[in-house]
Amino acid sequence: MINYDLVVVGGGPAGMAAALKAEECGVKKIIILERAETLGGILEQCIHTGFGLQYFKEELSGPEYAGRFIELVNKSNIDVKTDTMVLNISKDNVVTAVNKDDGLLMFNAKAVVLAMGCRERPRGALPTLAGTRPSGIMTAGTAQKYVNIDGYMPGKKIVILGSGDIGLIMARRMTLEGAEVKMVCELMPYSGGLTRNIVQCLNDFDIPLYLSTTVIKTHGKERLEGVTIAKVDERFNVIEGTEQYVECDTLMLSVGLIPENELTTGVGIKMDPVTRGAYVSEMRETDHPGIFACGNVLQVHDLVDFVTLEAQIAGEGAAKYILDKASFDNAEYIEPVKGFGVRYIVPQKMNIKSEKDIELYFRVGAVYPNAKVVLEADGQVISSKKKIKLAPGEMESVTVPVSVLKTLTKDSNVTVRVEV
Amino acid sequence: MQKNLICIACPRGCYITVDLNDSGEVVSVTGNTCKRGDTYARTEMTNPTRSLTSTVKVEGGAHPVVPVKSAAPVPKGMLFECMKEINRATIKAPVKIGDKVIENILGTGVDIVATNNC
């Protein structure tokens, strides 16, 4: 058994930022355990720019953004083990991992930060997609790795199902590399990606985006030869007579991300069914003392900048737990209430005795043009912000200031709602 | 004349309206929330530019390719020509973040630089 103050599971942007923040807050013995060969996580294959505008105030590519944190980790006293897979976390915070050099490793941790990220929803999770199982069907992220890391093209004529950001980014990437991207089909009546990506990845290259449209069948035996697409109604049922055959050799799926929470549920940590991440406090502590969660394993983010900020909160929280556990004893929690239009809120509970403002992050359930985001505490409007457009694809946030927190009791009601 | 744009300068994606006079000159830019939006709208009306990212072949590196970007935006109409140049290039490992891979690509005054170590 190896003793550590803090064990961080995952060496992507969340894990690195959490570990660095914890060290900055005075934690001495920290280790990051990473499954891949290098630190950096998914950023290593996200070679497009657009990262860091919020955090660094410059536009960086994924590897550059990751590179800045990797450099800081390398300069710090934080230990790193790559090529190391965490197998289990026990109820008394023992982290079991394995790699080919050390064999089985057991870490006794005062605190643990979960930063495992998420994975893409695969074809098997699409029950309505019938047909054969030829090669040429892959997630957009897999295709991204083939092109950007391994250096080869996975296909020439491409249909993309799902308009998440990775799908949009890959539409542009494949087009620039000479492939013909025939269309992007989106089941929902709106895109799940950032508006800027619709503009610069699809519109710039005249790639059509078909909303309320899905792929219902794949054709081909050895290699994909084509797909059948169809329009869907508001209940996502295929509208008969709208079926259309599209010739293609590659189908890329960008149909959502699933937080990778097997370790979390293994400990028996309480989950939020909407985010599919842990249920956490404003410090990002789960309901299991000493285990924190941040980044895409907690909630799927649009921007890595927000992952970094969230991870710093978790890193600071973990440091506080390690160095001043007693301060957690007099916390008094209330749950912010999801009002009209709000699908989820992270954190799911907040300490009304917090000495810092608490930022509530949330997503709406539908598109609301010209709407307001209203924060209420015990019936009083705390803030009301006009928004040109609220959409499920873009995370929003509201601040609960300390001055308001001070007025709250454990029976108080804090609500975030959309006003149309 | 009015033109509606969606700003791509940052993930906020502001809806911008540009007013043009009869000779196509920009009279006003509204709907943007920052200076970058104003600049984007004016450039978009006169000489639209885009950042370009891709990969370049590496000899003897940890991976077969290394990611690169244009150090500044290049004219939108030249993206595919730039891609041809980028796909012709090969560099030798070791490569460091920021290394110049192609200088002054197609006379645009913009360098193509590495965005990862390899």
PDB file of C-alpha atoms in Angstrom, chain A residues 35 115-127 139 166 253-262 264-265 271-278 295-301:
ATOM      1  CA  ARG A  35      -4.835   5.269 -18.644  1.00  0.00           C
ATOM      2  CA  ALA A 115     -11.571  13.062 -13.522  1.00  0.00           C
ATOM      3  CA  MET A 116     -12.152  10.188 -15.930  1.00  0.00           C
ATOM      4  CA  GLY A 117     -13.938  12.226 -18.586  1.00  0.00           C
ATOM      5  CA  CYS A 118     -16.505  10.717 -20.876  1.00  0.00           C
ATOM      6  CA  ARG A 119     -16.765   8.470 -23.900  1.00  0.00           C
ATOM      7  CA  GLU A 120     -18.845   8.669 -27.010  1.00  0.00           C
ATOM      8  CA  ARG A 121     -22.181   6.954 -27.344  1.00  0.00           C
ATOM      9  CA  PRO A 122     -21.507   4.073 -29.747  1.00  0.00           C
ATOM     10  CA  ARG A 123     -23.640   2.555 -32.486  1.00  0.00           C
ATOM     11  CA  GLY A 124     -24.871  -0.170 -30.177  1.00  0.00           C
ATOM     12  CA  ALA A 125     -26.596   2.490 -28.084  1.00  0.00           C
ATOM     13  CA  LEU A 126     -28.759   3.529 -31.050  1.00  0.00           C
ATOM     14  CA  PRO A 127     -31.603   1.019 -30.976  1.00  0.00           C
ATOM     15  CA  THR A 139     -17.778   7.472 -33.731  1.00  0.00           C
ATOM     16  CA  ILE A 166     -17.089  16.652 -32.566  1.00  0.00           C
ATOM     17  CA  LEU A 253     -21.606   9.102 -35.149  1.00  0.00           C
ATOM     18  CA  SER A 254     -21.645  12.217 -33.008  1.00  0.00           C
ATOM     19  CA  VAL A 255     -24.625  11.299 -30.910  1.00  0.00           C
ATOM     20  CA  GLY A 256     -23.662  12.294 -27.428  1.00  0.00           C
ATOM     21  CA  LEU A 257     -21.151  11.725 -24.693  1.00  0.00           C
ATOM     22  CA  ILE A 258     -21.560   9.487 -21.678  1.00  0.00           C
ATOM     23  CA  PRO A 259     -19.580  10.266 -18.508  1.00  0.00           C
ATOM     24  CA  GLU A 260     -17.364   7.298 -17.697  1.00  0.00           C
ATOM     25  CA  ASN A 261     -18.592   6.596 -14.188  1.00  0.00           C
ATOM     26  CA  GLU A 262     -17.994   2.884 -13.605  1.00  0.00           C
ATOM     27  CA  THR A 264     -17.941   6.177  -9.276  1.00  0.00           C
ATOM     28  CA  THR A 265     -20.894   3.810  -9.179  1.00  0.00           C
ATOM     29  CA  MET A 271     -25.637   9.894  -9.115  1.00  0.00           C
ATOM     30  CA  ASP A 272     -27.703  12.538 -10.894  1.00  0.00           C
ATOM     31  CA  PRO A 273     -29.852  10.716 -13.472  1.00  0.00           C
ATOM     32  CA  VAL A 274     -29.898  13.762 -15.776  1.00  0.00           C
ATOM     33  CA  THR A 275     -26.160  14.579 -15.927  1.00  0.00           C
ATOM     34  CA  ARG A 276     -25.199  10.910 -15.483  1.00  0.00           C
ATOM     35  CA  GLY A 277     -22.487  12.250 -13.229  1.00  0.00           C
ATOM     36  CA  ALA A 278     -22.144  12.274  -9.456  1.00  0.00           C
ATOM     37  CA  GLY A 295     -14.814  17.756 -15.682  1.00  0.00           C
ATOM     38  CA  ASN A 296     -16.743  15.661 -18.166  1.00  0.00           C
ATOM     39  CA  VAL A 297     -17.146  12.766 -15.753  1.00  0.00           C
ATOM     40  CA  LEU A 298     -19.310  15.083 -13.654  1.00  0.00           C
ATOM     41  CA  GLN A 299     -21.197  16.854 -16.434  1.00  0.00           C
ATOM     42  CA  VAL A 300     -20.457  17.080 -20.135  1.00  0.00           C
ATOM     43  CA  HIS A 301     -19.003  20.526 -20.830  1.00  0.00           C
TER      44      HIS A 301
END
